[in-house]
PDB file of C-alpha atoms in Angstrom:
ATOM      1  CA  UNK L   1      14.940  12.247 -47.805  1.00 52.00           C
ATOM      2  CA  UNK L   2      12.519  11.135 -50.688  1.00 53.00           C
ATOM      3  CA  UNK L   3      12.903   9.789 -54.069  1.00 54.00           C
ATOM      4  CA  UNK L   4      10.865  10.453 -56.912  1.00 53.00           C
ATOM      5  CA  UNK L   5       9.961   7.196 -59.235  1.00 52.00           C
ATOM      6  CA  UNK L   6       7.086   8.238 -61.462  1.00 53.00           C
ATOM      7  CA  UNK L   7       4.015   8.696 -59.267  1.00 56.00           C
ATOM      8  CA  UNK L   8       5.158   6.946 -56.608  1.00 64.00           C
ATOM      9  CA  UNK L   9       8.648   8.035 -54.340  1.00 72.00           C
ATOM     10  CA  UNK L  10      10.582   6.377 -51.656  1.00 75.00           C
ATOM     11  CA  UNK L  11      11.364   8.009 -48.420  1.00 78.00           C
ATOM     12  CA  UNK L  12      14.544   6.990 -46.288  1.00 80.00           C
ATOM     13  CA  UNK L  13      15.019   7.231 -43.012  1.00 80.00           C
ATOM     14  CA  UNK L  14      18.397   7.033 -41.115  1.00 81.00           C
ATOM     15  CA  UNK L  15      18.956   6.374 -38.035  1.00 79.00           C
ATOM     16  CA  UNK L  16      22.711   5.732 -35.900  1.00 79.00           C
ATOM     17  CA  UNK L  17      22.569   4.421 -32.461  1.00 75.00           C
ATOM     18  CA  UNK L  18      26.640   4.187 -31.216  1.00 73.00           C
ATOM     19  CA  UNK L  19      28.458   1.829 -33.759  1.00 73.00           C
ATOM     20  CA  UNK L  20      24.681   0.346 -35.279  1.00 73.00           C
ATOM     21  CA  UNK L  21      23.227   2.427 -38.736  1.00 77.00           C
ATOM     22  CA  UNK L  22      20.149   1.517 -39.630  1.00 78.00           C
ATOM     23  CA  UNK L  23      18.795   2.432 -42.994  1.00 80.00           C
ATOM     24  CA  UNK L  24      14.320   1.980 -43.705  1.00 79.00           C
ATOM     25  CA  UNK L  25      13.452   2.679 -46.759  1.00 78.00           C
ATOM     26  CA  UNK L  26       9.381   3.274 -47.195  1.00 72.00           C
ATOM     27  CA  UNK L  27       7.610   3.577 -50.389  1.00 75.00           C
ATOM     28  CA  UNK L  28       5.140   6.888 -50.840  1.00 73.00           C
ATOM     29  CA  UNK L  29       2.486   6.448 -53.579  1.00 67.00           C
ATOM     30  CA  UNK L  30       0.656   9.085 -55.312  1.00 61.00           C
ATOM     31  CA  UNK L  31       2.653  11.938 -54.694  1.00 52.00           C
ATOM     32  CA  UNK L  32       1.356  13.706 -57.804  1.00 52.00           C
ATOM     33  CA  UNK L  33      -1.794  13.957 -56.173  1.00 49.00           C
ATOM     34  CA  UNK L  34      -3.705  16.929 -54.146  1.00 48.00           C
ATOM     35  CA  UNK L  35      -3.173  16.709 -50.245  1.00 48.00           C
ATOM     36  CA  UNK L  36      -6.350  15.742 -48.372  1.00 54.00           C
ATOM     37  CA  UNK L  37      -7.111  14.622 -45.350  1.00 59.00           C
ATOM     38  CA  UNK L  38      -5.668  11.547 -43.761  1.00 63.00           C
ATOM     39  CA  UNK L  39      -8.568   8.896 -43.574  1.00 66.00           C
ATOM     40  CA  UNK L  40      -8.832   6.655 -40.390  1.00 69.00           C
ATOM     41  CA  UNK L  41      -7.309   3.097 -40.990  1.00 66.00           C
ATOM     42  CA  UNK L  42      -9.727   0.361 -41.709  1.00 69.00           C
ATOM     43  CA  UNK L  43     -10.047  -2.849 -40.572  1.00 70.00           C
ATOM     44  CA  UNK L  44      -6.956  -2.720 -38.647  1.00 67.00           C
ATOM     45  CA  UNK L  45      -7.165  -5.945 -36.049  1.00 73.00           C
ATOM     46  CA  UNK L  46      -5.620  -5.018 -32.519  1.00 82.00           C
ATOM     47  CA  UNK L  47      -3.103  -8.219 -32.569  1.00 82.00           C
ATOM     48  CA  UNK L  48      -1.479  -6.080 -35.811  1.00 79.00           C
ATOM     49  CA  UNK L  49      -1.423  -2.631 -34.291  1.00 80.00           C
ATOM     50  CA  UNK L  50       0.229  -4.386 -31.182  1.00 79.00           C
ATOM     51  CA  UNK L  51       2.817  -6.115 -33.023  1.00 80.00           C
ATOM     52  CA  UNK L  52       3.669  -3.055 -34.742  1.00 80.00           C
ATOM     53  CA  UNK L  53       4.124  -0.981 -31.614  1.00 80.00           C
ATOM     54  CA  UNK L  54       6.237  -3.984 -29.788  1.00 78.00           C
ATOM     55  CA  UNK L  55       8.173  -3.958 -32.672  1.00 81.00           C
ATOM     56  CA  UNK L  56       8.635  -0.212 -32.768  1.00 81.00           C
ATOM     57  CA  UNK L  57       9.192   0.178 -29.104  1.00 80.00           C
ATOM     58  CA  UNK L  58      12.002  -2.951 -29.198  1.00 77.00           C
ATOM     59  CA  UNK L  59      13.944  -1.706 -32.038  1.00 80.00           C
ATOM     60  CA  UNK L  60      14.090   1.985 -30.157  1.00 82.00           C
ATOM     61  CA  UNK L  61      15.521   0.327 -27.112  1.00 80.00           C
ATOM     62  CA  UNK L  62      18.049  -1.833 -28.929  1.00 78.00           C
ATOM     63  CA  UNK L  63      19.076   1.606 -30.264  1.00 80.00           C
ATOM     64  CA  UNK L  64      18.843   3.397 -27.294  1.00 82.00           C
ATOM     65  CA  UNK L  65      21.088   0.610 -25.315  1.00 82.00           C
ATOM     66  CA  UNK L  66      23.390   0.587 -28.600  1.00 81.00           C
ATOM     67  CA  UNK L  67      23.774   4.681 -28.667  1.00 83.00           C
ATOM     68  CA  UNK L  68      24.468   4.553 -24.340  1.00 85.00           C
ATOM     69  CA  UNK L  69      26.673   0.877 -23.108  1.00 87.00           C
ATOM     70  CA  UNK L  70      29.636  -0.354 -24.485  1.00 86.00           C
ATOM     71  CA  UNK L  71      31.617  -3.444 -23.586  1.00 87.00           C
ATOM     72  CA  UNK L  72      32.931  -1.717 -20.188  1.00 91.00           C
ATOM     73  CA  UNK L  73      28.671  -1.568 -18.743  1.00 93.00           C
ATOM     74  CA  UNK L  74      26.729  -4.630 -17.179  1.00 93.00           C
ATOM     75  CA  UNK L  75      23.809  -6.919 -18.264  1.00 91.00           C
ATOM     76  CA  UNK L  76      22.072  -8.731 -15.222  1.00 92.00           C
ATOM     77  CA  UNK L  77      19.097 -10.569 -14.593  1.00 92.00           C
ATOM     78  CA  UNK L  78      17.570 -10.818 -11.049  1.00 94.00           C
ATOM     79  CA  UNK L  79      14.942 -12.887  -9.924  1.00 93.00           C
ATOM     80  CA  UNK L  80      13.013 -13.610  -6.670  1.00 93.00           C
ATOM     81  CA  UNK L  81      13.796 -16.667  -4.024  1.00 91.00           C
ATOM     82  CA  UNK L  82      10.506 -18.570  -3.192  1.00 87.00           C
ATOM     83  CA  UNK L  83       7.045 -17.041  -4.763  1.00 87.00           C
ATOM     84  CA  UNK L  84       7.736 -13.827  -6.717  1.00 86.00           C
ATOM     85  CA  UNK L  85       5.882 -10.853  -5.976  1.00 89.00           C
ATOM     86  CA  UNK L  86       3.454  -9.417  -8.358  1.00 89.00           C
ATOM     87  CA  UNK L  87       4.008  -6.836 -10.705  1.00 88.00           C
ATOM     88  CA  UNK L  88       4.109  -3.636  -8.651  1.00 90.00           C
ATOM     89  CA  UNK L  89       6.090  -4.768  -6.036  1.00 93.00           C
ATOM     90  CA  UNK L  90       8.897  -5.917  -8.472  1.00 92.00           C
ATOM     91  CA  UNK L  91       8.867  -2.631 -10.038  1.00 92.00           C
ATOM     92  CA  UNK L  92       9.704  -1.314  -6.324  1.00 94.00           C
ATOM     93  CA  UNK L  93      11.996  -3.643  -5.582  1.00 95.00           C
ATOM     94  CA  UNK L  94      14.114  -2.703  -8.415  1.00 94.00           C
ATOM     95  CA  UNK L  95      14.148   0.624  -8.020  1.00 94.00           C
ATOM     96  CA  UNK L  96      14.923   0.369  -4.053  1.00 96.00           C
ATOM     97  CA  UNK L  97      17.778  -1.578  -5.833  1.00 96.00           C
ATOM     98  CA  UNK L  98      18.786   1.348  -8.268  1.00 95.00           C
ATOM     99  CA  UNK L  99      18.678   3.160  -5.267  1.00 95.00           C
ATOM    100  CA  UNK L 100      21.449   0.902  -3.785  1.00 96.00           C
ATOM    101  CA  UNK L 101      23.412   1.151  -6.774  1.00 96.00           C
ATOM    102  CA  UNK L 102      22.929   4.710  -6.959  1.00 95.00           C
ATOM    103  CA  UNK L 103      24.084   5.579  -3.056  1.00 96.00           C
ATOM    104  CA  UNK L 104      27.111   3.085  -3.834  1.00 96.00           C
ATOM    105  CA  UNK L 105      28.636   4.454  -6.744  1.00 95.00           C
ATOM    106  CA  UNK L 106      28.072   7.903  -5.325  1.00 95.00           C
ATOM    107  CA  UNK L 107      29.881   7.135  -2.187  1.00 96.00           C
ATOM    108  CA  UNK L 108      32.999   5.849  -4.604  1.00 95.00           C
ATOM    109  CA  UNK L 109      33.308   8.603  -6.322  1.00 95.00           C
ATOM    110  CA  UNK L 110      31.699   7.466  -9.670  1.00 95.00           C
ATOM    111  CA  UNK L 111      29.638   8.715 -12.815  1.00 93.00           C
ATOM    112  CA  UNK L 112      25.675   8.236 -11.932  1.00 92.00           C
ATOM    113  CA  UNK L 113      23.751   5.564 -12.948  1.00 93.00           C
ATOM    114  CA  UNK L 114      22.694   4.687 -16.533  1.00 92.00           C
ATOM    115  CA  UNK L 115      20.429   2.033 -16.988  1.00 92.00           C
ATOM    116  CA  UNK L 116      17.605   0.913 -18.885  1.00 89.00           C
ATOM    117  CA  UNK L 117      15.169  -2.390 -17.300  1.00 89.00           C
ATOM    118  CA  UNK L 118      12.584  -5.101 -17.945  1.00 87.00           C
ATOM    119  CA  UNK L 119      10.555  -6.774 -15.738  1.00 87.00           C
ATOM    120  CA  UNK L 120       9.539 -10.007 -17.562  1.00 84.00           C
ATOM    121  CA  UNK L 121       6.502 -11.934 -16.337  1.00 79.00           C
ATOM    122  CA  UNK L 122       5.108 -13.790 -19.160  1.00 66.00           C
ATOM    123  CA  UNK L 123       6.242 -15.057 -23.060  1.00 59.00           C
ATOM    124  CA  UNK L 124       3.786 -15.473 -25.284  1.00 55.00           C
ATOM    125  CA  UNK L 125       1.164 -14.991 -23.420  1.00 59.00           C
ATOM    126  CA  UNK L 126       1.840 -17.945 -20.881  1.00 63.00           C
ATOM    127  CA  UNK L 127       2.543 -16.855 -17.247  1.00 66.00           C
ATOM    128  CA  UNK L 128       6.062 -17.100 -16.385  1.00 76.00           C
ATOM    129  CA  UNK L 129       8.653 -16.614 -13.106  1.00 84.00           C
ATOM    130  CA  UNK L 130       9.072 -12.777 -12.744  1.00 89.00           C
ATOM    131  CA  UNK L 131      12.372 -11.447 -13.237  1.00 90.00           C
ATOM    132  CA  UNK L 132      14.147  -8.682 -14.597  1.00 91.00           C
ATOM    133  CA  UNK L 133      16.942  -7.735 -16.740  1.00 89.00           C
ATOM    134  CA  UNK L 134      18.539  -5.115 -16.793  1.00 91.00           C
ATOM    135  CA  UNK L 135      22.007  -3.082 -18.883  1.00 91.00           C
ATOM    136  CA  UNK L 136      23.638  -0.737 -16.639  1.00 93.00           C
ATOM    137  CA  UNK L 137      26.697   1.234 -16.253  1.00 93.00           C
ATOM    138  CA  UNK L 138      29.553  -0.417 -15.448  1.00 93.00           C
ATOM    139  CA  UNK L 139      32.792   0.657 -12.919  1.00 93.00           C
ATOM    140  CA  UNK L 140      31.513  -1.077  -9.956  1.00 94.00           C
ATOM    141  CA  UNK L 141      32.613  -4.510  -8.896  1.00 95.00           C
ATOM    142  CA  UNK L 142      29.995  -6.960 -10.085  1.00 94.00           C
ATOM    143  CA  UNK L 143      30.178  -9.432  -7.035  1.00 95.00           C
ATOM    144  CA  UNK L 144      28.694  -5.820  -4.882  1.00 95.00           C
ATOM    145  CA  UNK L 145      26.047  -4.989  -7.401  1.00 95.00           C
ATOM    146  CA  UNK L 146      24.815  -8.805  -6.913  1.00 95.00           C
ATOM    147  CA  UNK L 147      25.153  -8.192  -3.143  1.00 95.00           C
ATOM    148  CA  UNK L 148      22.776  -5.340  -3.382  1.00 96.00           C
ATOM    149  CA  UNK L 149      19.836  -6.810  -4.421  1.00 95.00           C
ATOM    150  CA  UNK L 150      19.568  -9.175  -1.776  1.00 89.00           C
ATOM    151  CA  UNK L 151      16.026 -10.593  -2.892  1.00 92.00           C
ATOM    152  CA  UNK L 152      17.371 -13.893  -4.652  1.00 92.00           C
ATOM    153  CA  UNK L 153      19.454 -14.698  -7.467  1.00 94.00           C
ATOM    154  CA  UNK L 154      21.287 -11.740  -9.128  1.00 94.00           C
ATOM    155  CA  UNK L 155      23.946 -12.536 -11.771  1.00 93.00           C
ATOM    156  CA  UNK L 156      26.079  -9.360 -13.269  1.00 93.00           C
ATOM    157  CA  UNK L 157      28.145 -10.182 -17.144  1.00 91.00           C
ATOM    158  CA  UNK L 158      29.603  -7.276 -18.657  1.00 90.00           C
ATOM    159  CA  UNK L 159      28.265  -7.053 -21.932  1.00 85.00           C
ATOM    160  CA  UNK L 160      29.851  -8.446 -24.828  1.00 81.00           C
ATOM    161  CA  UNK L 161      29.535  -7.974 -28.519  1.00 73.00           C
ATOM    162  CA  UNK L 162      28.207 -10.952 -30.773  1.00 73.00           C
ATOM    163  CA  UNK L 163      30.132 -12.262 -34.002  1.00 73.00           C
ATOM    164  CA  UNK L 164      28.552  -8.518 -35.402  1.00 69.00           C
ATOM    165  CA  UNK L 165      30.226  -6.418 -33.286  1.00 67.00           C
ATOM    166  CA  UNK L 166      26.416  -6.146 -32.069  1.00 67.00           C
ATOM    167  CA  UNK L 167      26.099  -5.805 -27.894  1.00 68.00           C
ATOM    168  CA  UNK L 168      24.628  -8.655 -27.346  1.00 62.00           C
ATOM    169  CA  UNK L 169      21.787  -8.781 -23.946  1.00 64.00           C
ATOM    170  CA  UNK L 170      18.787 -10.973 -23.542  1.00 57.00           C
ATOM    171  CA  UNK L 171      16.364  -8.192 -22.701  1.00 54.00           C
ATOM    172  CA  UNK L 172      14.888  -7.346 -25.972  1.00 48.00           C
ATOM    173  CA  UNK L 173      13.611 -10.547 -26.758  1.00 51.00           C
ATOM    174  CA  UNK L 174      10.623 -11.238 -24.772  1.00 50.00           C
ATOM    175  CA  UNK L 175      10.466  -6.991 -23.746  1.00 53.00           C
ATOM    176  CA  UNK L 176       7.151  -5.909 -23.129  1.00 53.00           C
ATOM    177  CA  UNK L 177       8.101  -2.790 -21.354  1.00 58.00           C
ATOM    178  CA  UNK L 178      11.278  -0.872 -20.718  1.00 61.00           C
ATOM    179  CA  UNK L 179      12.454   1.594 -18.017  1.00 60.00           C
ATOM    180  CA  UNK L 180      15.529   3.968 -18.715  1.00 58.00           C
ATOM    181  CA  UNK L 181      17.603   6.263 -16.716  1.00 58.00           C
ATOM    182  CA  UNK L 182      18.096   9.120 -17.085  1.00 53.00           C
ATOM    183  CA  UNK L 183      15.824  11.042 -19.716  1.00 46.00           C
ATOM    184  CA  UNK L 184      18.267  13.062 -21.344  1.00 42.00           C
ATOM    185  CA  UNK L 185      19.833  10.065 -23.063  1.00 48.00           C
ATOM    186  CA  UNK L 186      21.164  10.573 -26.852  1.00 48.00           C
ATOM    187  CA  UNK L 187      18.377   9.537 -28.598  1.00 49.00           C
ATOM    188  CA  UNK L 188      18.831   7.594 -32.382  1.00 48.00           C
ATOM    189  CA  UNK L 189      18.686  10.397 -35.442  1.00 53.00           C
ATOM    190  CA  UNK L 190      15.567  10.011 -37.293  1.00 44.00           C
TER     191      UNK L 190
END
């Protein structure tokens, strides 16, 4: 919705993700004037427009994660026994895993599989041990699920909600990309 102040308005934007609400409010100036073409940024440096879209693209899989587990889903982290692989073959690795997890909780009898991943191999910038953390659903003992991956350390929490109320999960704080399961996940309002 937008606000008028004078010549200049504020637009608000709403968005609720399960029990989080988050409220932007943007300012709009010169909304008086004629429309006319949008003019291409200036002088925009790449380390800005990067920030901005890691920003963007953590705060939509907080919400995503917020509007899909609750206390009852997992939160592991998984990492490699003697030299990690590279990239690619992590990315396989997990989802031969997900594929574990899948076959196993279809063979009990259970919901499918929800989950949403990051493969972590640096922080700022400096090289780091590849891992991967990962929010799934829950149901399924968590000794099995670290069973299944079977490629080095695995260790399963259920999730648990900080002195907010807030899920709290260690994935979105060094994310640089995410993976989510399935696509027809509620998505936040806008």
């Amino acid at each position: 919705s937008a606000i008028q102040v004078g010549s200049m308005g504020y637009r608000t934007r709403t968005t609720k993700a399960g029990p989080r609400l988050e409220a932007e409010i943007y300012p709009i100036f010169g909304r008086n004037r004629m429309a006319r073409c949008r003019a291409a940024k200036e002088n925009v440096s790449p380390e800005a427009v990067q920030r901005n879209n890691y920003e963007r693209s953590r705060r939509y899989m907080i919400q995503l994660a917020d509007a899909n587990f609750t206390e009852k889903d997992i939160s592991m982290t998984l990492t490699y026994n003697g030299t990690p692989p590279e990239y690619d073959k992590a990315q396989k690795d997990v989802r031969n895993f997900l594929g574990r997890v899948k076959r196993a909780r279809a063979k009990a009898g259970m919901e499918p599989l929800k989950y949403i991943y990051t493969i972590e191999d640096e922080r700022d910038g400096q090289a780091k041990r590849i891992h991967v953390h990962m929010l799934m659903s829950g149901g399924m003992d968590r000794n099995e699920l670290e069973r299944l991956w079977a490629k080095g350390y695995a260790n399963a929490d259920r999730l648990q909600p900080d002195e907010n109320g807030e899920l709290d999960f260690a994935m979105h704080e060094d994310m640089k990309e995410f993976t989510s399961f399935p696509e027809s996940y509620p998505t936040p309002d806008e």
